[in-house]
Amino acid sequence: MELRLYNTLTRAKDNFRPLDPHLVRLYVCGPTVYDHAHIGNARPVIVFDVLNRLLRRVYGPDHVRYVRNITDVDDKINTRAAERGISIRELTEETYSWFRDDTAALGCLPPDVEPRATDHIREMQVLIERLVASGHAYVAEEHVLFNVPAMPEYGKLSRRPLDEMLNGARVDVAPFKRDPMDFVLWKPSTPDQPGWPSPCGIETPGRPGWHIECSAMSWRHLGETFDIHGGGIDLVFPHHENEIAQSRCAFDSGSMAQVWMHNGFLLVEGEKMSKSLGNFVTIRELLADWPGEVLRLAMLSTHYRQPINWTRQGIGFAAKTLDKWYRVIGDVDAETGEGNPFESEIADRLGDDLNSPSAITHLHHLADVAEHEEASSHMKRRFKGAANLMGLLQETETEWRARQRAAVSVDPEAISELIAARNAARKARDFAAADHIREQLAAQGVVLMDNKDGTTSWELSR
Ligand code: AMP
Ligand code: ZN
């Protein structure tokens, strides 16, 4: 099938052709691990998980390598560890384990490689030495700086005029910089900061700048040039522009990655998420209230390049949709693979620059088809397989309902007793009493469903 991806570098939707069809190579900038990830951070994780799943379907699961790094050296990390009175390692380990659990709960497959910056200091030093040797970087006051004017194509990705780039980069114009645009590859550390032997004969131990980390880790795990590089739109400049400058100059190559993909930003109830506005919400807080698949479906309801407005209403809508879809599939197993035409229809929609809203609209249609197909569970299995391609409907209906019950703050036994009392009242034709019990349960968020055979099941409304 044809895969078309919007490329920030060309500003066009291009047909995707991997450099090596036997190994499609994808790199996505991962988290800086010092605090719980927020729901905005979840967006690239979910979006690129869908891309990873799609690439695996098109090229085969063994022919894709997905690398997402962990930035575990950063001044925000040092500050937070000091505030909490714990070691940097303790902080980064704990934060990474939260991130891993949160993203698993969102139904994301783990990347093939999750390299840590601190395990790649050697590669960074090698790159820095090369850049200095080729005249693309220089040493000044124990720092190593990238020399932006030495890279004539600098700015090609972000296409910004120089003065805008300067403002955007918010670079402090240190007196030792030759050009205000020059950025840090390596900086000296004080004894209380993490430090490694410095390159280029600098005596004081130091630590890397942020941008060089991704050039080093993508090089080590994907090579000098690879297929797709992803991240949030805020990373286009300066982070990705600088990654390109470093890698292309170090390897004397025409490109770092062929395709650059960027997800749009997430707003909460129409506003930029920020701690000061009080609308800052972590993945973990949301997972306390909602199954991960609900958050995933809500996220994918907007095309990844558009800004997304994250609202309670959107989450509620996703929850209702999944409730319906689970009712349709029951406990069938998914049918996956090329033989499932429903899955191919979803793959085609995702193949158009990950058009997840169109894929979801089609899933609604497939749910109707599967619901009305009484004779066989065939359609249900196919529908489930199609949803699985987006990481949705990964459970059975029984598991889904059990999860809802487990999340309930009311006591399931007490609910069962009230249901029995209500059934007895109905049997005795005391409908007022039966209605009263129904309302009592509704007040706790418990919705009763009366079945034809007289039994009553329940689920939680939200
Ligand atoms: P950070 O830890 O801030 O470097 O962010 C990790 C990833 O999350 C990057 O790809 C960012 O672009 C992305 N990101 C951060 N905030 C948001 C947001 N509000 N909406 C969408 N993506 C975001
Ligand atoms: Zn990066």
Short mmCIF file of C-alpha atoms and ligand atoms in Angstrom, two decimals:
data_model
loop_
_atom_site.label_atom_id
_atom_site.label_comp_id
_atom_site.label_asym_id
_atom_site.label_seq_id
_atom_site.Cartn_x
_atom_site.Cartn_y
_atom_site.Cartn_z
CA MET A 1 0.00 0.00 0.00
CA GLU A 2 1.04 3.60 -0.59
CA LEU A 3 2.07 5.55 2.48
CA ARG A 4 1.96 9.33 2.32
CA LEU A 5 3.42 11.45 5.08
CA TYR A 6 3.53 15.19 5.53
CA ASN A 7 7.17 16.25 5.68
CA THR A 8 7.97 19.46 7.55
CA LEU A 9 11.15 19.70 5.49
CA THR A 10 9.31 19.92 2.14
CA ARG A 11 6.02 21.30 3.53
CA ALA A 12 4.24 18.68 1.42
CA LYS A 13 2.64 15.28 1.74
CA ASP A 14 5.20 13.01 0.09
CA ASN A 15 5.06 9.35 -0.87
CA PHE A 16 7.12 7.46 1.66
CA ARG A 17 10.00 5.31 0.37
CA PRO A 18 12.30 3.90 3.05
CA LEU A 19 16.02 4.09 2.35
CA ASP A 20 16.14 0.36 3.08
CA PRO A 21 12.73 -1.41 2.76
CA HIS A 22 14.10 -4.22 4.94
CA LEU A 23 14.61 -1.83 7.84
CA VAL A 24 12.47 1.26 8.26
CA ARG A 25 14.13 3.54 10.80
CA LEU A 26 12.15 5.90 13.01
CA TYR A 27 13.46 8.23 15.72
CA VAL A 28 11.25 10.25 18.07
CA CYS A 29 12.46 12.70 20.73
CA GLY A 30 11.47 11.31 24.10
CA PRO A 31 10.93 12.79 27.53
CA THR A 32 13.27 14.66 29.81
CA VAL A 33 12.75 12.62 32.94
CA TYR A 34 12.29 14.82 35.99
CA ASP A 35 8.52 14.86 36.61
CA HIS A 36 5.25 13.13 35.69
CA ALA A 37 4.50 13.39 31.99
CA HIS A 38 1.52 15.60 31.15
CA ILE A 39 -1.22 14.90 28.65
CA GLY A 40 0.55 17.09 26.05
CA ASN A 41 3.57 14.78 26.27
CA ALA A 42 1.23 11.86 25.61
CA ARG A 43 0.39 13.22 22.17
CA PRO A 44 3.66 12.41 20.35
CA VAL A 45 3.81 9.08 22.21
CA ILE A 46 0.37 8.02 20.94
CA VAL A 47 0.71 9.52 17.47
CA PHE A 48 4.06 7.87 16.76
CA ASP A 49 2.82 4.61 18.26
CA VAL A 50 0.13 4.59 15.55
CA LEU A 51 2.82 5.29 12.95
CA ASN A 52 4.97 2.48 14.37
CA ARG A 53 2.04 0.04 14.21
CA LEU A 54 1.25 1.08 10.66
CA LEU A 55 4.87 0.76 9.51
CA ARG A 56 5.01 -2.71 11.06
CA ARG A 57 1.91 -3.73 9.21
CA VAL A 58 3.18 -2.41 5.88
CA TYR A 59 6.84 -3.52 6.09
CA GLY A 60 6.56 -6.40 8.58
CA PRO A 61 7.11 -6.31 12.33
CA ASP A 62 10.77 -7.32 12.02
CA HIS A 63 11.53 -4.63 9.47
CA VAL A 64 10.98 -1.53 11.56
CA ARG A 65 13.24 -0.06 14.21
CA TYR A 66 11.62 2.53 16.44
CA VAL A 67 13.97 4.48 18.70
CA ARG A 68 12.71 6.94 21.33
CA ASN A 69 15.33 8.40 23.63
CA ILE A 70 15.30 9.28 27.29
CA THR A 71 16.95 12.56 28.21
CA ASP A 72 18.42 11.84 31.62
CA VAL A 73 20.97 14.66 31.74
CA ASP A 74 19.51 18.15 31.88
CA ASP A 75 19.71 21.10 34.24
CA LYS A 76 16.00 20.73 35.13
CA ILE A 77 16.85 17.24 36.38
CA ASN A 78 19.71 18.54 38.55
CA THR A 79 17.50 21.21 40.09
CA ARG A 80 14.64 18.82 40.82
CA ALA A 81 16.91 16.16 42.35
CA ALA A 82 18.42 18.80 44.63
CA GLU A 83 14.95 20.08 45.61
CA ARG A 84 13.81 16.58 46.48
CA GLY A 85 17.06 15.65 48.17
CA ILE A 86 17.52 12.51 46.08
CA SER A 87 20.22 11.45 43.64
CA ILE A 88 19.91 12.22 39.94
CA ARG A 89 19.83 8.50 39.19
CA GLU A 90 16.99 7.94 41.68
CA LEU A 91 14.99 10.78 40.14
CA THR A 92 15.50 9.71 36.54
CA GLU A 93 14.82 6.02 37.31
CA GLU A 94 11.62 6.82 39.16
CA THR A 95 10.39 9.26 36.51
CA TYR A 96 11.20 6.86 33.70
CA SER A 97 9.28 4.04 35.41
CA TRP A 98 6.22 6.33 35.69
CA PHE A 99 6.56 7.23 32.03
CA ARG A 100 6.88 3.58 31.01
CA ASP A 101 3.77 2.60 33.01
CA ASP A 102 1.75 5.59 31.77
CA THR A 103 2.53 4.96 28.12
CA ALA A 104 1.81 1.23 28.48
CA ALA A 105 -1.57 2.13 30.00
CA LEU A 106 -2.21 4.33 26.94
CA GLY A 107 -1.86 1.18 24.84
CA CYS A 108 1.50 2.11 23.30
CA LEU A 109 3.98 -0.55 22.24
CA PRO A 110 7.41 0.00 23.75
CA PRO A 111 9.90 1.32 21.19
CA ASP A 112 12.53 -1.17 19.99
CA VAL A 113 15.27 0.87 21.62
CA GLU A 114 14.97 3.43 24.43
CA PRO A 115 18.48 4.81 24.67
CA ARG A 116 19.50 6.98 27.60
CA ALA A 117 21.60 10.04 26.97
CA THR A 118 24.01 9.17 29.79
CA ASP A 119 24.82 5.84 28.09
CA HIS A 120 25.92 7.70 24.94
CA ILE A 121 28.38 10.28 26.21
CA ARG A 122 31.17 8.61 24.23
CA GLU A 123 29.27 9.03 20.94
CA MET A 124 28.61 12.68 21.79
CA GLN A 125 32.30 13.26 22.44
CA VAL A 126 33.20 11.66 19.11
CA LEU A 127 30.69 13.85 17.25
CA ILE A 128 31.94 16.98 18.98
CA GLU A 129 35.58 16.19 18.17
CA ARG A 130 34.63 15.68 14.53
CA LEU A 131 32.72 18.93 14.35
CA VAL A 132 35.65 20.84 15.78
CA ALA A 133 38.06 19.11 13.40
CA SER A 134 35.94 20.02 10.37
CA GLY A 135 35.57 23.65 11.44
CA HIS A 136 31.87 23.39 12.30
CA ALA A 137 32.47 23.90 16.01
CA TYR A 138 34.96 25.66 18.25
CA VAL A 139 36.11 25.73 21.85
CA ALA A 140 35.58 28.88 23.90
CA GLU A 141 35.92 29.23 27.66
CA GLU A 142 35.63 25.49 28.26
CA HIS A 143 32.49 25.29 26.16
CA VAL A 144 32.23 23.74 22.72
CA LEU A 145 29.91 25.68 20.44
CA PHE A 146 28.44 24.84 17.08
CA ASN A 147 29.41 27.47 14.55
CA VAL A 148 26.13 28.22 12.79
CA PRO A 149 27.55 30.36 9.93
CA ALA A 150 29.67 27.30 8.95
CA MET A 151 26.46 25.47 7.98
CA PRO A 152 25.01 27.35 4.97
CA GLU A 153 21.75 25.38 4.99
CA TYR A 154 21.00 26.14 8.64
CA GLY A 155 17.33 27.16 8.93
CA LYS A 156 16.09 24.94 6.08
CA LEU A 157 13.69 22.99 8.31
CA SER A 158 12.12 25.87 10.18
CA ARG A 159 12.41 28.38 7.30
CA ARG A 160 12.55 31.28 9.68
CA PRO A 161 14.25 34.59 9.12
CA LEU A 162 17.38 35.00 11.20
CA ASP A 163 16.00 37.56 13.65
CA GLU A 164 13.00 35.33 14.38
CA MET A 165 15.32 32.38 14.92
CA LEU A 166 17.32 34.40 17.38
CA ASN A 167 14.23 35.26 19.40
CA GLY A 168 12.88 31.70 19.15
CA ALA A 169 16.11 30.15 20.33
CA ARG A 170 16.21 32.43 23.36
CA VAL A 171 19.95 31.94 23.28
CA ASP A 172 21.76 33.96 25.84
CA VAL A 173 24.35 35.80 23.87
CA ALA A 174 27.38 34.77 25.86
CA PRO A 175 30.39 37.00 25.15
CA PHE A 176 32.48 34.04 24.03
CA LYS A 177 30.10 33.17 21.17
CA ARG A 178 31.41 34.06 17.73
CA ASP A 179 27.88 34.39 16.38
CA PRO A 180 24.74 34.94 18.45
CA MET A 181 23.12 31.90 16.78
CA ASP A 182 25.91 29.52 17.86
CA PHE A 183 24.65 26.88 20.26
CA VAL A 184 26.23 24.76 22.97
CA LEU A 185 27.46 21.23 22.27
CA TRP A 186 29.33 20.82 25.55
CA LYS A 187 29.58 22.90 28.72
CA PRO A 188 31.70 22.75 31.87
CA SER A 189 30.25 21.28 35.07
CA THR A 190 30.83 22.38 38.63
CA PRO A 191 31.71 19.58 41.07
CA ASP A 192 28.08 19.28 42.21
CA GLN A 193 26.80 18.87 38.64
CA PRO A 194 27.05 15.65 36.63
CA GLY A 195 30.23 15.70 34.57
CA TRP A 196 32.25 13.52 32.22
CA PRO A 197 35.74 13.94 30.75
CA SER A 198 35.52 16.79 28.27
CA PRO A 199 36.43 16.49 24.58
CA CYS A 200 38.87 18.69 22.64
CA GLY A 201 41.44 18.87 25.41
CA ILE A 202 39.22 20.83 27.80
CA GLU A 203 40.42 20.02 31.30
CA THR A 204 37.33 20.67 33.38
CA PRO A 205 34.79 17.84 33.28
CA GLY A 206 31.61 18.82 31.50
CA ARG A 207 28.21 17.70 30.23
CA PRO A 208 26.51 17.72 26.85
CA GLY A 209 24.01 20.22 25.50
CA TRP A 210 20.55 18.84 24.76
CA HIS A 211 20.69 18.82 20.94
CA ILE A 212 23.84 16.71 20.61
CA GLU A 213 22.18 13.91 22.59
CA CYS A 214 19.71 13.13 19.82
CA SER A 215 22.36 13.30 17.08
CA ALA A 216 24.45 10.79 19.05
CA MET A 217 21.65 8.38 19.92
CA SER A 218 20.08 8.34 16.46
CA TRP A 219 23.53 7.76 14.93
CA ARG A 220 24.29 4.86 17.25
CA HIS A 221 20.94 3.12 16.80
CA LEU A 222 19.84 4.11 13.30
CA GLY A 223 22.94 5.25 11.43
CA GLU A 224 24.07 8.50 9.86
CA THR A 225 20.93 8.93 7.76
CA PHE A 226 17.56 7.38 8.50
CA ASP A 227 13.92 7.54 7.43
CA ILE A 228 11.66 9.42 9.81
CA HIS A 229 12.32 11.79 12.68
CA GLY A 230 9.38 12.88 14.83
CA GLY A 231 8.44 15.06 17.77
CA GLY A 232 6.17 17.90 18.81
CA ILE A 233 5.91 21.06 16.69
CA ASP A 234 7.75 23.03 19.38
CA LEU A 235 10.87 21.01 18.62
CA VAL A 236 11.21 22.17 14.99
CA PHE A 237 13.21 25.11 16.19
CA PRO A 238 15.77 25.12 17.64
CA HIS A 239 16.06 21.46 18.63
CA HIS A 240 15.56 19.73 15.28
CA GLU A 241 17.26 22.45 13.30
CA ASN A 242 20.30 21.97 15.53
CA GLU A 243 20.17 18.17 15.35
CA ILE A 244 20.25 18.45 11.54
CA ALA A 245 23.18 20.88 11.62
CA GLN A 246 25.20 18.62 13.94
CA SER A 247 24.52 15.33 12.14
CA ARG A 248 24.84 16.58 8.60
CA CYS A 249 28.09 18.40 9.33
CA ALA A 250 29.57 15.53 11.36
CA PHE A 251 28.81 12.98 8.63
CA ASP A 252 29.12 15.32 5.67
CA SER A 253 25.73 14.07 4.50
CA GLY A 254 22.88 15.65 2.58
CA SER A 255 20.25 14.73 5.15
CA MET A 256 19.84 13.48 8.70
CA ALA A 257 16.34 12.04 8.22
CA GLN A 258 14.31 11.95 5.03
CA VAL A 259 10.98 12.82 6.63
CA TRP A 260 10.39 15.15 9.56
CA MET A 261 7.01 14.76 11.26
CA HIS A 262 5.61 17.03 13.95
CA ASN A 263 2.48 16.77 16.04
CA GLY A 264 0.48 19.89 16.83
CA PHE A 265 0.08 21.20 20.35
CA LEU A 266 -2.49 20.17 22.92
CA LEU A 267 -4.63 22.80 24.64
CA VAL A 268 -6.75 22.12 27.70
CA GLU A 269 -10.33 23.43 27.42
CA GLY A 270 -9.08 25.91 24.80
CA GLU A 271 -6.14 27.24 26.82
CA LYS A 272 -2.44 26.61 26.80
CA MET A 273 -1.68 24.13 29.55
CA SER A 274 0.30 25.67 32.35
CA LYS A 275 0.79 25.22 36.07
CA SER A 276 -0.10 28.85 36.72
CA LEU A 277 -3.48 28.52 34.97
CA GLY A 278 -4.22 25.45 37.08
CA ASN A 279 -5.10 23.39 34.01
CA PHE A 280 -1.95 21.30 34.02
CA VAL A 281 -2.95 17.67 33.92
CA THR A 282 -0.71 14.62 34.08
CA ILE A 283 -1.33 11.35 32.28
CA ARG A 284 -1.36 9.65 35.66
CA GLU A 285 -4.18 11.85 37.02
CA LEU A 286 -6.27 11.15 33.96
CA LEU A 287 -5.60 7.42 34.20
CA ALA A 288 -7.03 7.46 37.71
CA ASP A 289 -10.38 8.43 36.20
CA TRP A 290 -10.37 6.88 32.75
CA PRO A 291 -9.11 3.73 31.04
CA GLY A 292 -6.06 4.46 28.89
CA GLU A 293 -7.93 3.49 25.72
CA VAL A 294 -10.42 6.27 26.33
CA LEU A 295 -7.60 8.83 26.47
CA ARG A 296 -6.04 7.27 23.39
CA LEU A 297 -9.26 7.44 21.38
CA ALA A 298 -9.86 11.04 22.52
CA MET A 299 -6.32 11.92 21.40
CA LEU A 300 -6.67 10.28 17.99
CA SER A 301 -10.01 11.96 17.28
CA THR A 302 -8.07 15.01 16.06
CA HIS A 303 -5.59 14.81 13.19
CA TYR A 304 -2.08 14.82 14.62
CA ARG A 305 -1.00 17.98 12.82
CA GLN A 306 -3.92 20.05 14.09
CA PRO A 307 -3.92 21.60 17.53
CA ILE A 308 -6.08 19.46 19.81
CA ASN A 309 -8.48 20.90 22.33
CA TRP A 310 -8.52 18.48 25.26
CA THR A 311 -11.92 18.63 26.95
CA ARG A 312 -13.98 16.59 29.39
CA GLN A 313 -16.63 16.42 26.73
CA GLY A 314 -14.18 14.86 24.27
CA ILE A 315 -13.12 12.27 26.84
CA GLY A 316 -16.74 11.47 27.66
CA PHE A 317 -17.53 11.01 24.00
CA ALA A 318 -14.59 8.61 23.58
CA ALA A 319 -15.71 6.65 26.65
CA LYS A 320 -19.23 6.21 25.23
CA THR A 321 -17.84 5.15 21.88
CA LEU A 322 -15.61 2.48 23.40
CA ASP A 323 -18.46 1.25 25.56
CA LYS A 324 -20.51 0.71 22.44
CA TRP A 325 -17.67 -0.89 20.50
CA TYR A 326 -16.92 -3.32 23.35
CA ARG A 327 -20.59 -4.25 23.46
CA VAL A 328 -20.39 -5.00 19.74
CA ILE A 329 -17.27 -7.22 19.89
CA GLY A 330 -18.03 -9.07 23.13
CA ASP A 331 -15.20 -11.48 23.87
CA VAL A 332 -14.13 -12.47 20.35
CA ASP A 333 -10.47 -12.67 19.32
CA ALA A 334 -9.18 -10.19 16.77
CA GLU A 335 -8.55 -11.21 13.18
CA THR A 336 -5.40 -9.44 12.09
CA GLY A 337 -3.26 -9.35 8.98
CA GLU A 338 -3.60 -8.77 5.27
CA GLY A 339 -6.57 -11.14 5.04
CA ASN A 340 -8.76 -8.82 7.09
CA PRO A 341 -10.33 -6.32 4.67
CA PHE A 342 -11.52 -4.07 7.53
CA GLU A 343 -7.96 -3.73 8.76
CA SER A 344 -6.82 -2.82 5.22
CA GLU A 345 -9.47 -0.11 5.07
CA ILE A 346 -8.17 1.39 8.31
CA ALA A 347 -4.55 1.05 7.12
CA ASP A 348 -5.45 2.95 3.93
CA ARG A 349 -6.87 5.82 5.93
CA LEU A 350 -3.89 5.92 8.27
CA GLY A 351 -1.63 5.69 5.23
CA ASP A 352 -2.90 9.11 4.22
CA ASP A 353 -0.66 11.05 6.62
CA LEU A 354 -2.07 9.21 9.65
CA ASN A 355 -5.62 10.39 9.11
CA SER A 356 -6.90 9.02 12.40
CA PRO A 357 -10.19 10.99 12.42
CA SER A 358 -11.09 9.43 9.09
CA ALA A 359 -10.07 5.99 10.41
CA ILE A 360 -12.27 6.49 13.49
CA THR A 361 -15.25 7.53 11.35
CA HIS A 362 -14.74 4.33 9.43
CA LEU A 363 -14.54 2.30 12.65
CA HIS A 364 -17.99 3.67 13.57
CA HIS A 365 -19.26 2.38 10.26
CA LEU A 366 -17.56 -1.00 10.76
CA ALA A 367 -19.05 -1.24 14.25
CA ASP A 368 -22.51 -0.87 12.71
CA VAL A 369 -21.71 -3.58 10.18
CA ALA A 370 -20.38 -5.90 12.88
CA GLU A 371 -23.36 -5.19 15.16
CA HIS A 372 -25.87 -6.12 12.54
CA GLU A 373 -24.13 -9.24 11.39
CA GLU A 374 -26.08 -11.69 13.51
CA ALA A 375 -25.09 -15.02 12.02
CA SER A 376 -21.35 -15.06 12.68
CA SER A 377 -18.70 -13.54 14.87
CA HIS A 378 -16.56 -13.14 11.78
CA MET A 379 -17.34 -9.45 11.33
CA LYS A 380 -16.77 -8.77 15.00
CA ARG A 381 -13.33 -10.37 14.81
CA ARG A 382 -12.50 -8.29 11.77
CA PHE A 383 -13.78 -5.12 13.39
CA LYS A 384 -11.65 -5.79 16.46
CA GLY A 385 -8.58 -6.44 14.26
CA ALA A 386 -9.16 -3.14 12.45
CA ALA A 387 -9.39 -1.23 15.75
CA ASN A 388 -6.28 -3.04 17.05
CA LEU A 389 -4.25 -1.45 14.27
CA MET A 390 -4.79 1.86 16.08
CA GLY A 391 -4.11 0.25 19.46
CA LEU A 392 -7.84 0.29 20.28
CA LEU A 393 -10.08 -2.56 21.53
CA GLN A 394 -7.08 -4.38 22.96
CA GLU A 395 -9.23 -6.02 25.64
CA THR A 396 -12.36 -8.17 25.65
CA GLU A 397 -15.73 -6.83 26.72
CA THR A 398 -15.48 -8.87 29.93
CA GLU A 399 -12.12 -7.30 30.78
CA TRP A 400 -13.40 -3.84 29.89
CA ARG A 401 -16.43 -4.15 32.18
CA ALA A 402 -14.37 -5.71 34.97
CA ARG A 403 -12.04 -2.72 34.82
CA GLN A 404 -14.97 -0.36 35.15
CA ARG A 405 -16.20 -2.26 38.17
CA ALA A 406 -12.77 -2.29 39.74
CA ALA A 407 -12.63 1.48 39.35
CA VAL A 408 -15.92 2.00 41.11
CA SER A 409 -15.73 3.55 44.52
CA VAL A 410 -18.98 1.90 45.59
CA ASP A 411 -19.00 -1.65 46.86
CA PRO A 412 -19.98 -4.11 44.09
CA GLU A 413 -21.60 -6.41 46.65
CA ALA A 414 -23.80 -3.61 47.90
CA ILE A 415 -24.81 -2.93 44.30
CA SER A 416 -25.69 -6.60 43.80
CA GLU A 417 -27.86 -6.52 46.93
CA LEU A 418 -29.70 -3.43 45.72
CA ILE A 419 -30.22 -5.02 42.31
CA ALA A 420 -31.66 -8.13 43.98
CA ALA A 421 -33.97 -5.95 46.09
CA ARG A 422 -35.06 -4.07 42.97
CA ASN A 423 -35.73 -7.32 41.08
CA ALA A 424 -37.84 -8.52 44.01
CA ALA A 425 -39.79 -5.23 44.00
CA ARG A 426 -40.41 -5.53 40.27
CA LYS A 427 -41.57 -9.09 40.70
CA ALA A 428 -43.99 -7.88 43.35
CA ARG A 429 -45.06 -5.16 40.88
CA ASP A 430 -43.93 -2.46 43.32
CA PHE A 431 -42.58 -0.26 40.54
CA ALA A 432 -42.22 2.82 42.74
CA ALA A 433 -39.81 0.95 45.02
CA ALA A 434 -37.95 -0.47 42.00
CA ASP A 435 -37.59 3.00 40.47
CA HIS A 436 -36.39 4.39 43.75
CA ILE A 437 -33.56 1.86 43.88
CA ARG A 438 -32.64 2.62 40.27
CA GLU A 439 -32.36 6.32 41.13
CA GLN A 440 -30.38 5.58 44.27
CA LEU A 441 -27.82 3.69 42.16
CA ALA A 442 -27.84 6.32 39.42
CA ALA A 443 -26.82 8.89 42.02
CA GLN A 444 -23.66 6.80 42.55
CA GLY A 445 -23.04 6.70 38.81
CA VAL A 446 -24.29 3.13 38.40
CA VAL A 447 -26.45 2.55 35.33
CA LEU A 448 -28.66 -0.54 35.30
CA MET A 449 -29.39 -2.49 32.16
CA ASP A 450 -32.40 -4.79 32.23
CA ASN A 451 -32.06 -7.79 29.99
CA LYS A 452 -34.77 -9.81 28.28
CA ASP A 453 -34.33 -12.80 30.57
CA GLY A 454 -34.97 -10.76 33.71
CA THR A 455 -31.39 -10.42 34.91
CA THR A 456 -29.89 -6.99 35.38
CA SER A 457 -26.32 -5.96 34.64
CA TRP A 458 -24.74 -2.61 35.43
CA GLU A 459 -22.07 -0.26 34.30
CA LEU A 460 -20.71 3.06 35.37
CA SER A 461 -21.77 6.27 33.73
CA ARG A 462 -19.27 9.09 33.70
P1 AMP B 1 9.43 17.75 26.73
O1 AMP B 1 9.60 16.73 27.82
O2 AMP B 1 8.81 19.04 27.15
O3 AMP B 1 10.71 17.95 25.93
O4 AMP B 1 8.39 17.14 25.71
C1 AMP B 1 8.41 15.82 25.22
C2 AMP B 1 7.57 15.75 23.98
O5 AMP B 1 6.23 16.20 24.23
C3 AMP B 1 8.09 16.60 22.84
O6 AMP B 1 7.92 15.90 21.62
C4 AMP B 1 7.18 17.83 22.88
O7 AMP B 1 7.07 18.43 21.62
C5 AMP B 1 5.86 17.20 23.30
N1 AMP B 1 4.94 18.16 23.94
C6 AMP B 1 5.18 18.89 25.06
N2 AMP B 1 4.10 19.65 25.36
C7 AMP B 1 3.14 19.39 24.44
C8 AMP B 1 1.79 19.84 24.22
N3 AMP B 1 1.17 20.71 25.04
N4 AMP B 1 1.13 19.36 23.14
C9 AMP B 1 1.71 18.46 22.32
N5 AMP B 1 2.97 17.98 22.46
C10 AMP B 1 3.68 18.44 23.51
ZN ZN B 2 15.68 15.22 19.97
#
